[in-house]
CSV table of C-alpha atoms in Angstrom, one decimal:
chain,number,residue,atom,x,y,z
A,1,MET,CA,0.0,0.0,0.0
A,2,THR,CA,1.4,3.4,-1.1
A,3,HIS,CA,0.8,6.3,1.2
A,4,THR,CA,1.1,9.9,0.1
A,5,THR,CA,3.0,12.1,2.6
A,6,ASP,CA,0.4,14.8,2.4
A,7,SER,CA,-2.5,12.6,3.3
A,8,ALA,CA,-3.6,12.1,6.9
A,9,ALA,CA,-2.8,8.4,6.7
A,10,GLY,CA,0.6,9.1,5.2
A,11,ARG,CA,1.5,11.5,7.9
A,12,LEU,CA,0.4,9.0,10.6
A,13,LEU,CA,2.5,6.3,9.0
A,14,ALA,CA,5.5,8.7,8.7
A,15,ALA,CA,5.1,9.5,12.5
A,16,LEU,CA,5.2,5.8,13.3
A,17,ARG,CA,8.3,5.2,11.2
A,18,ALA,CA,10.2,8.3,12.3
A,19,PRO,CA,13.3,7.8,14.6
A,20,ARG,CA,11.7,10.1,17.2
A,21,LEU,CA,9.0,8.7,19.4
A,22,ALA,CA,5.6,9.9,18.3
A,23,ARG,CA,3.2,11.0,21.1
A,24,ALA,CA,-0.5,10.7,20.9
A,25,MET,CA,-3.1,12.1,23.3
A,26,GLY,CA,-6.5,10.8,23.9
A,27,ALA,CA,-9.5,13.0,23.1
A,28,HIS,CA,-13.3,12.6,23.1
A,29,ASN,CA,-14.4,15.9,21.5
A,30,PRO,CA,-13.0,18.6,19.2
A,31,LEU,CA,-12.1,20.9,22.1
A,32,SER,CA,-9.9,18.3,23.8
A,33,ALA,CA,-8.4,17.4,20.4
A,34,ARG,CA,-7.5,21.1,19.8
A,35,LEU,CA,-5.9,21.4,23.3
A,36,ALA,CA,-3.8,18.3,22.5
A,37,GLU,CA,-2.7,19.7,19.1
A,38,GLU,CA,-2.0,23.1,20.7
A,39,THR,CA,0.2,21.5,23.3
A,40,GLY,CA,2.3,19.8,20.6
A,41,PHE,CA,1.1,16.2,20.4
A,42,ASP,CA,1.8,14.5,17.1
A,43,VAL,CA,-1.4,12.4,16.9
A,44,ILE,CA,-4.9,12.4,18.4
A,45,TRP,CA,-6.1,9.1,19.8
A,46,SER,CA,-9.9,8.9,19.4
A,47,SER,CA,-10.2,7.1,22.7
A,48,GLY,CA,-12.9,4.5,23.3
A,49,LEU,CA,-12.7,5.0,27.0
A,50,GLU,CA,-13.0,8.8,26.8
A,51,ILE,CA,-15.9,8.6,24.3
A,52,SER,CA,-17.9,6.2,26.4
A,53,ALA,CA,-17.1,8.0,29.6
A,54,ALA,CA,-18.3,11.3,28.0
A,55,ALA,CA,-21.5,9.5,27.1
A,56,GLY,CA,-21.8,8.2,30.6
A,57,VAL,CA,-21.7,4.5,29.7
A,58,PRO,CA,-19.2,1.8,30.4
A,59,ASP,CA,-16.3,1.1,28.0
A,60,ALA,CA,-17.7,-2.2,27.0
A,61,ASN,CA,-19.0,-1.8,23.4
A,62,ILE,CA,-22.2,-0.2,24.7
A,63,LEU,CA,-21.9,2.5,22.1
A,64,ALA,CA,-22.4,1.5,18.5
A,65,MET,CA,-19.9,2.1,15.7
A,66,PRO,CA,-21.7,5.2,14.2
A,67,GLU,CA,-21.4,7.0,17.6
A,68,CYS,CA,-17.7,6.3,17.8
A,69,LEU,CA,-17.2,7.2,14.1
A,70,ASP,CA,-19.0,10.5,14.5
A,71,THR,CA,-16.7,11.4,17.3
A,72,ALA,CA,-13.6,10.4,15.4
A,73,ALA,CA,-14.7,12.3,12.4
A,74,SER,CA,-15.4,15.4,14.5
A,75,LEU,CA,-11.8,15.3,15.9
A,76,THR,CA,-10.5,14.9,12.4
A,77,ALA,CA,-12.4,18.0,11.2
A,78,ALA,CA,-11.1,20.0,14.2
A,79,VAL,CA,-7.3,19.5,14.0
A,80,ASP,CA,-4.6,19.3,11.4
A,81,VAL,CA,-2.7,16.4,13.0
A,82,PRO,CA,-3.7,12.8,12.1
A,83,VAL,CA,-6.4,11.0,14.1
A,84,LEU,CA,-5.9,7.3,15.1
A,85,ALA,CA,-9.2,5.8,16.2
A,86,ASP,CA,-9.7,3.2,18.9
A,87,CYS,CA,-12.1,0.8,17.3
A,88,ASP,CA,-12.2,-1.9,20.0
A,89,SER,CA,-12.4,-5.3,18.5
A,90,GLY,CA,-13.9,-4.1,15.2
A,91,PHE,CA,-17.5,-3.8,16.3
A,92,GLY,CA,-18.3,-7.4,15.3
A,93,ASN,CA,-17.2,-10.0,12.8
A,94,VAL,CA,-15.1,-9.6,9.7
A,95,ASN,CA,-18.0,-8.0,7.8
A,96,ASN,CA,-18.4,-5.4,10.5
A,97,VAL,CA,-14.6,-4.6,10.2
A,98,ILE,CA,-14.9,-4.2,6.4
A,99,HIS,CA,-17.8,-1.7,6.9
A,100,MET,CA,-15.9,0.0,9.7
A,101,VAL,CA,-12.7,0.5,7.6
A,102,ARG,CA,-14.6,2.0,4.7
A,103,SER,CA,-16.7,4.2,6.9
A,104,TYR,CA,-13.7,5.6,8.9
A,105,GLU,CA,-11.6,6.2,5.8
A,106,ALA,CA,-14.5,8.0,4.1
A,107,ARG,CA,-14.7,10.4,7.0
A,108,GLY,CA,-11.0,11.3,6.8
A,109,VAL,CA,-9.7,9.4,9.8
A,110,ALA,CA,-6.0,8.6,9.4
A,111,GLY,CA,-6.0,5.1,11.0
A,112,VAL,CA,-7.9,2.6,13.0
A,113,CYS,CA,-6.7,0.3,15.8
A,114,ILE,CA,-8.5,-3.0,16.5
A,115,GLU,CA,-7.7,-5.4,19.4
A,116,ASP,CA,-7.7,-9.1,19.4
A,117,LYS,CA,-10.3,-9.6,22.1
A,118,GLN,CA,-13.8,-11.1,21.6
A,119,PHE,CA,-16.8,-8.8,20.9
A,120,PRO,CA,-18.2,-7.2,22.9
A,121,LYS,CA,-14.9,-6.2,24.5
A,122,LEU,CA,-14.4,-5.0,28.1
A,123,ASN,CA,-11.9,-2.2,29.0
A,124,SER,CA,-8.6,-3.9,29.6
A,125,PHE,CA,-8.2,-2.5,33.2
A,126,VAL,CA,-11.5,-3.8,34.4
A,127,GLU,CA,-11.8,-7.2,36.1
A,128,GLY,CA,-14.0,-9.4,33.9
A,129,ASN,CA,-13.9,-11.3,30.5
A,130,GLN,CA,-10.7,-10.5,28.7
A,131,ASP,CA,-10.7,-13.6,26.5
A,132,LEU,CA,-8.9,-13.3,23.2
A,133,ALA,CA,-10.5,-13.9,19.8
A,134,PRO,CA,-9.3,-17.0,18.0
A,135,LEU,CA,-6.0,-16.3,16.2
A,136,ASP,CA,-7.4,-17.1,12.8
A,137,ASP,CA,-10.5,-15.0,13.3
A,138,PHE,CA,-8.5,-11.9,14.2
A,139,ALA,CA,-5.9,-12.5,11.5
A,140,GLY,CA,-8.8,-12.6,9.0
A,141,LYS,CA,-10.1,-9.2,10.3
A,142,ILE,CA,-6.7,-7.6,9.8
A,143,ARG,CA,-6.3,-9.0,6.3
A,144,ALA,CA,-9.8,-7.9,5.4
A,145,ALA,CA,-9.1,-4.4,6.8
A,146,VAL,CA,-5.9,-4.1,4.7
A,147,ASP,CA,-7.6,-5.4,1.6
A,148,VAL,CA,-10.4,-2.9,1.6
A,149,ARG,CA,-8.6,0.2,2.7
A,150,ARG,CA,-7.2,2.7,0.3
A,151,GLU,CA,-4.6,4.4,2.6
A,152,LEU,CA,-6.0,4.0,6.1
A,153,VAL,CA,-3.4,2.9,8.6
A,154,VAL,CA,-4.3,-0.4,10.3
A,155,VAL,CA,-3.0,-1.1,13.8
A,156,ALA,CA,-3.3,-4.5,15.4
A,157,ARG,CA,-3.6,-4.3,19.2
A,158,LEU,CA,-2.2,-7.3,21.1
A,159,GLU,CA,-4.1,-8.2,24.4
A,160,ALA,CA,-2.3,-11.5,25.2
A,161,LEU,CA,-0.5,-9.9,28.2
A,162,ILE,CA,-3.8,-8.4,29.5
A,163,SER,CA,-5.6,-11.7,29.2
A,164,GLY,CA,-2.9,-13.6,31.0
A,165,LEU,CA,-1.8,-15.8,28.1
A,166,GLY,CA,1.8,-14.5,28.3
A,167,MET,CA,4.7,-13.4,26.2
A,168,ASP,CA,4.9,-16.4,23.9
A,169,GLU,CA,1.3,-15.9,22.8
A,170,ALA,CA,1.8,-12.2,22.3
A,171,LEU,CA,4.9,-12.8,20.1
A,172,ARG,CA,3.1,-15.6,18.1
A,173,ARG,CA,0.2,-13.3,17.4
A,174,ALA,CA,2.5,-10.4,16.5
A,175,GLU,CA,4.1,-12.5,13.8
A,176,VAL,CA,0.7,-13.6,12.4
A,177,TYR,CA,-0.7,-10.1,12.4
A,178,GLU,CA,2.4,-8.8,10.6
A,179,ARG,CA,1.9,-11.5,7.9
A,180,ALA,CA,-1.7,-10.5,7.7
A,181,GLY,CA,-0.6,-7.0,6.6
A,182,ALA,CA,-0.9,-4.8,9.7
A,183,ASP,CA,0.9,-1.5,9.5
A,184,ALA,CA,1.8,-1.4,13.2
A,185,LEU,CA,1.4,-3.3,16.5
A,186,LEU,CA,0.2,-2.0,19.8
A,187,ILE,CA,1.3,-4.1,22.8
A,188,HIS,CA,-0.9,-3.6,25.9
A,189,SER,CA,0.0,-4.3,29.5
A,190,LYS,CA,-1.5,-3.5,32.9
A,191,ARG,CA,1.6,-4.0,34.9
A,192,ASP,CA,2.7,-1.0,37.0
A,193,ASP,CA,6.2,-1.1,35.5
A,194,PRO,CA,7.3,-1.2,31.8
A,195,ASP,CA,9.3,-4.4,32.1
A,196,GLU,CA,6.7,-6.5,30.3
A,197,VAL,CA,6.5,-4.2,27.2
A,198,PHE,CA,10.3,-3.8,27.3
A,199,ALA,CA,10.6,-7.6,27.1
A,200,PHE,CA,8.1,-7.8,24.2
A,201,ARG,CA,10.0,-5.1,22.2
A,202,GLU,CA,13.3,-6.8,22.7
A,203,ALA,CA,11.9,-10.2,21.7
A,204,TYR,CA,9.9,-9.0,18.7
A,205,ASP,CA,12.1,-9.4,15.7
A,206,GLY,CA,9.6,-8.2,13.0
A,207,ASP,CA,9.6,-5.0,11.0
A,208,LEU,CA,6.5,-3.2,12.3
A,209,PRO,CA,6.4,-0.1,14.4
A,210,VAL,CA,5.4,-0.9,18.0
A,211,ILE,CA,3.1,1.3,20.0
A,212,VAL,CA,2.6,1.4,23.8
A,213,VAL,CA,0.0,2.8,26.2
A,214,PRO,CA,1.8,3.8,29.4
A,215,THR,CA,-1.3,4.1,31.6
A,216,THR,CA,-0.4,1.9,34.5
A,217,TYR,CA,3.4,2.0,34.1
A,218,ASN,CA,3.2,5.8,34.2
A,219,SER,CA,6.8,6.5,35.5
A,220,VAL,CA,8.3,5.6,32.2
A,221,THR,CA,9.5,8.5,30.1
A,222,ALA,CA,9.3,9.3,26.4
A,223,ASP,CA,13.1,9.2,26.2
A,224,GLU,CA,13.2,5.7,27.7
A,225,LEU,CA,10.5,4.4,25.3
A,226,GLN,CA,12.4,5.9,22.3
A,227,SER,CA,15.7,4.4,23.4
A,228,ARG,CA,13.9,1.0,23.7
A,229,GLY,CA,12.8,1.2,20.1
A,230,PHE,CA,9.1,2.0,20.5
A,231,ALA,CA,7.4,4.1,17.7
A,232,MET,CA,4.6,5.8,19.6
A,233,ALA,CA,3.3,6.3,23.1
A,234,ILE,CA,-0.5,6.9,23.5
A,235,TYR,CA,-1.6,8.8,26.6
A,236,ALA,CA,-5.1,7.5,26.2
A,237,ASN,CA,-7.1,9.0,29.1
A,238,GLN,CA,-5.1,11.5,31.1
A,239,ALA,CA,-6.9,14.6,29.6
A,240,LEU,CA,-10.3,13.2,30.5
A,241,ARG,CA,-9.2,12.2,34.0
A,242,SER,CA,-7.7,15.6,34.7
A,243,SER,CA,-10.8,17.4,33.5
A,244,VAL,CA,-13.1,15.3,35.8
A,245,ARG,CA,-11.1,16.2,38.8
A,246,ALA,CA,-10.9,19.9,37.9
A,247,MET,CA,-14.6,20.1,37.2
A,248,ARG,CA,-15.6,18.3,40.4
A,249,HIS,CA,-13.4,20.7,42.4
A,250,THR,CA,-14.9,23.8,40.7
A,251,LEU,CA,-18.5,22.6,41.1
A,252,THR,CA,-18.0,21.7,44.7
A,253,ARG,CA,-16.5,25.1,45.5
A,254,ILE,CA,-19.4,26.9,43.8
A,255,MET,CA,-21.9,24.8,45.7
A,256,GLN,CA,-20.2,25.3,49.0
A,257,ASP,CA,-19.4,29.1,48.6
A,258,GLY,CA,-22.6,30.2,46.9
A,259,THR,CA,-20.5,32.2,44.5
A,260,THR,CA,-18.0,31.7,41.6
A,261,HIS,CA,-15.8,34.5,42.9
A,262,HIS,CA,-13.3,32.1,44.7
A,263,VAL,CA,-12.7,29.9,41.7
A,264,GLU,CA,-12.5,32.5,39.0
A,265,ASP,CA,-8.7,32.7,39.1
A,266,GLU,CA,-8.5,28.9,38.5
A,267,LEU,CA,-10.7,29.1,35.4
A,268,ALA,CA,-9.7,29.6,31.8
A,269,PRO,CA,-10.8,33.1,30.7
A,270,LEU,CA,-13.6,33.3,28.2
A,271,LYS,CA,-11.2,34.6,25.6
A,272,GLU,CA,-9.3,31.3,25.8
A,273,ILE,CA,-12.6,29.5,25.1
A,274,PHE,CA,-13.4,31.8,22.2
A,275,ASP,CA,-9.9,31.2,20.7
A,276,LEU,CA,-10.4,27.4,20.9
A,277,GLN,CA,-13.7,27.8,19.2
A,278,ARG,CA,-11.9,29.8,16.4
A,279,MET,CA,-14.1,32.8,17.1
A,280,PRO,CA,-11.6,35.4,15.9
A,281,GLN,CA,-11.2,33.5,12.6
A,282,MET,CA,-15.0,33.4,12.1
A,283,LEU,CA,-15.3,37.1,12.7
A,284,ASP,CA,-12.4,37.8,10.3
A,285,GLN,CA,-13.9,35.8,7.5
A,286,GLN,CA,-17.3,37.4,8.1
A,287,SER,CA,-15.8,40.8,7.8
A,288,ARG,CA,-13.8,39.9,4.7
A,289,TYR,CA,-16.7,38.4,2.8
A,290,GLU,CA,-19.1,41.2,3.8
A,291,ALA,CA,-16.6,43.7,2.4
A,292,LEU,CA,-16.2,41.6,-0.7
A,293,GLY,CA,-20.0,41.4,-1.1
A,294,ARG,CA,-20.2,45.2,-0.9
A,295,GLU,CA,-17.4,45.6,-3.6
A,296,LEU,CA,-19.2,43.2,-5.9
A,297,ALA,CA,-22.5,45.0,-5.4
A,298,GLU,CA,-20.9,48.4,-6.0
A,299,ALA,CA,-19.3,47.1,-9.2
A,300,ALA,CA,-22.7,46.1,-10.5
A,301,ARG,CA,-24.2,49.5,-10.2
């Protein structure tokens, strides 16, 4: 598959193949995506956890594909950096994956990531059913995704370490998913140290970029991950978690104090919100086209 460097998919693949570690930040709406882009993140992760949390439902395939797609597309429209979408286990069987790939690509999303757990999937950090899909079943999903995409980047997410099946199973699946045509691998772990993902990266002798999600092993640094040969780190939920704590603090203070006066210094000024909404650009283009309209009307007299 040939990717053009000026396409979203091409830029995502270039970030994955660059010598510098790419950094992705989770988002669940255009505002959070713009904040991540403004801060300098290379990629936006359309986070299944964040999207479901924002909807007030568990991260367990409660939301259907169109709801997740609409969010990913809204992030894509809001930022210039590429968007990699968390697509759980593909929203069903191989035919669902084919429909998913075509739908996400048609809306401009740069890449999709699907994990090798059974549908419906449960968030990897929740106690419950973390059973893997049969290897041949998931390999077929990856091949189908690659066959029907035009440029869309396809990432295969390995959950063998999450499910307790161990390193040998993770490496076996990595080899099969590479043969199936995946563009990159995501190795997931819930250990509180990075030793498990370090061991995987050292043992994996394939050619694909390897992505990690340092949620539980949060002391690891970007420099360490880069030196170990990882291609991308996804900070999948930190923005949402920080916003929940900040909102709860502000709402509690207002309720307790009966005024917003004591929290105003902690809040973003309205101008900052207007800037994130692109209000100045809207007003500029309104003035420009109103002036142009007047010129055109004058010329016709």
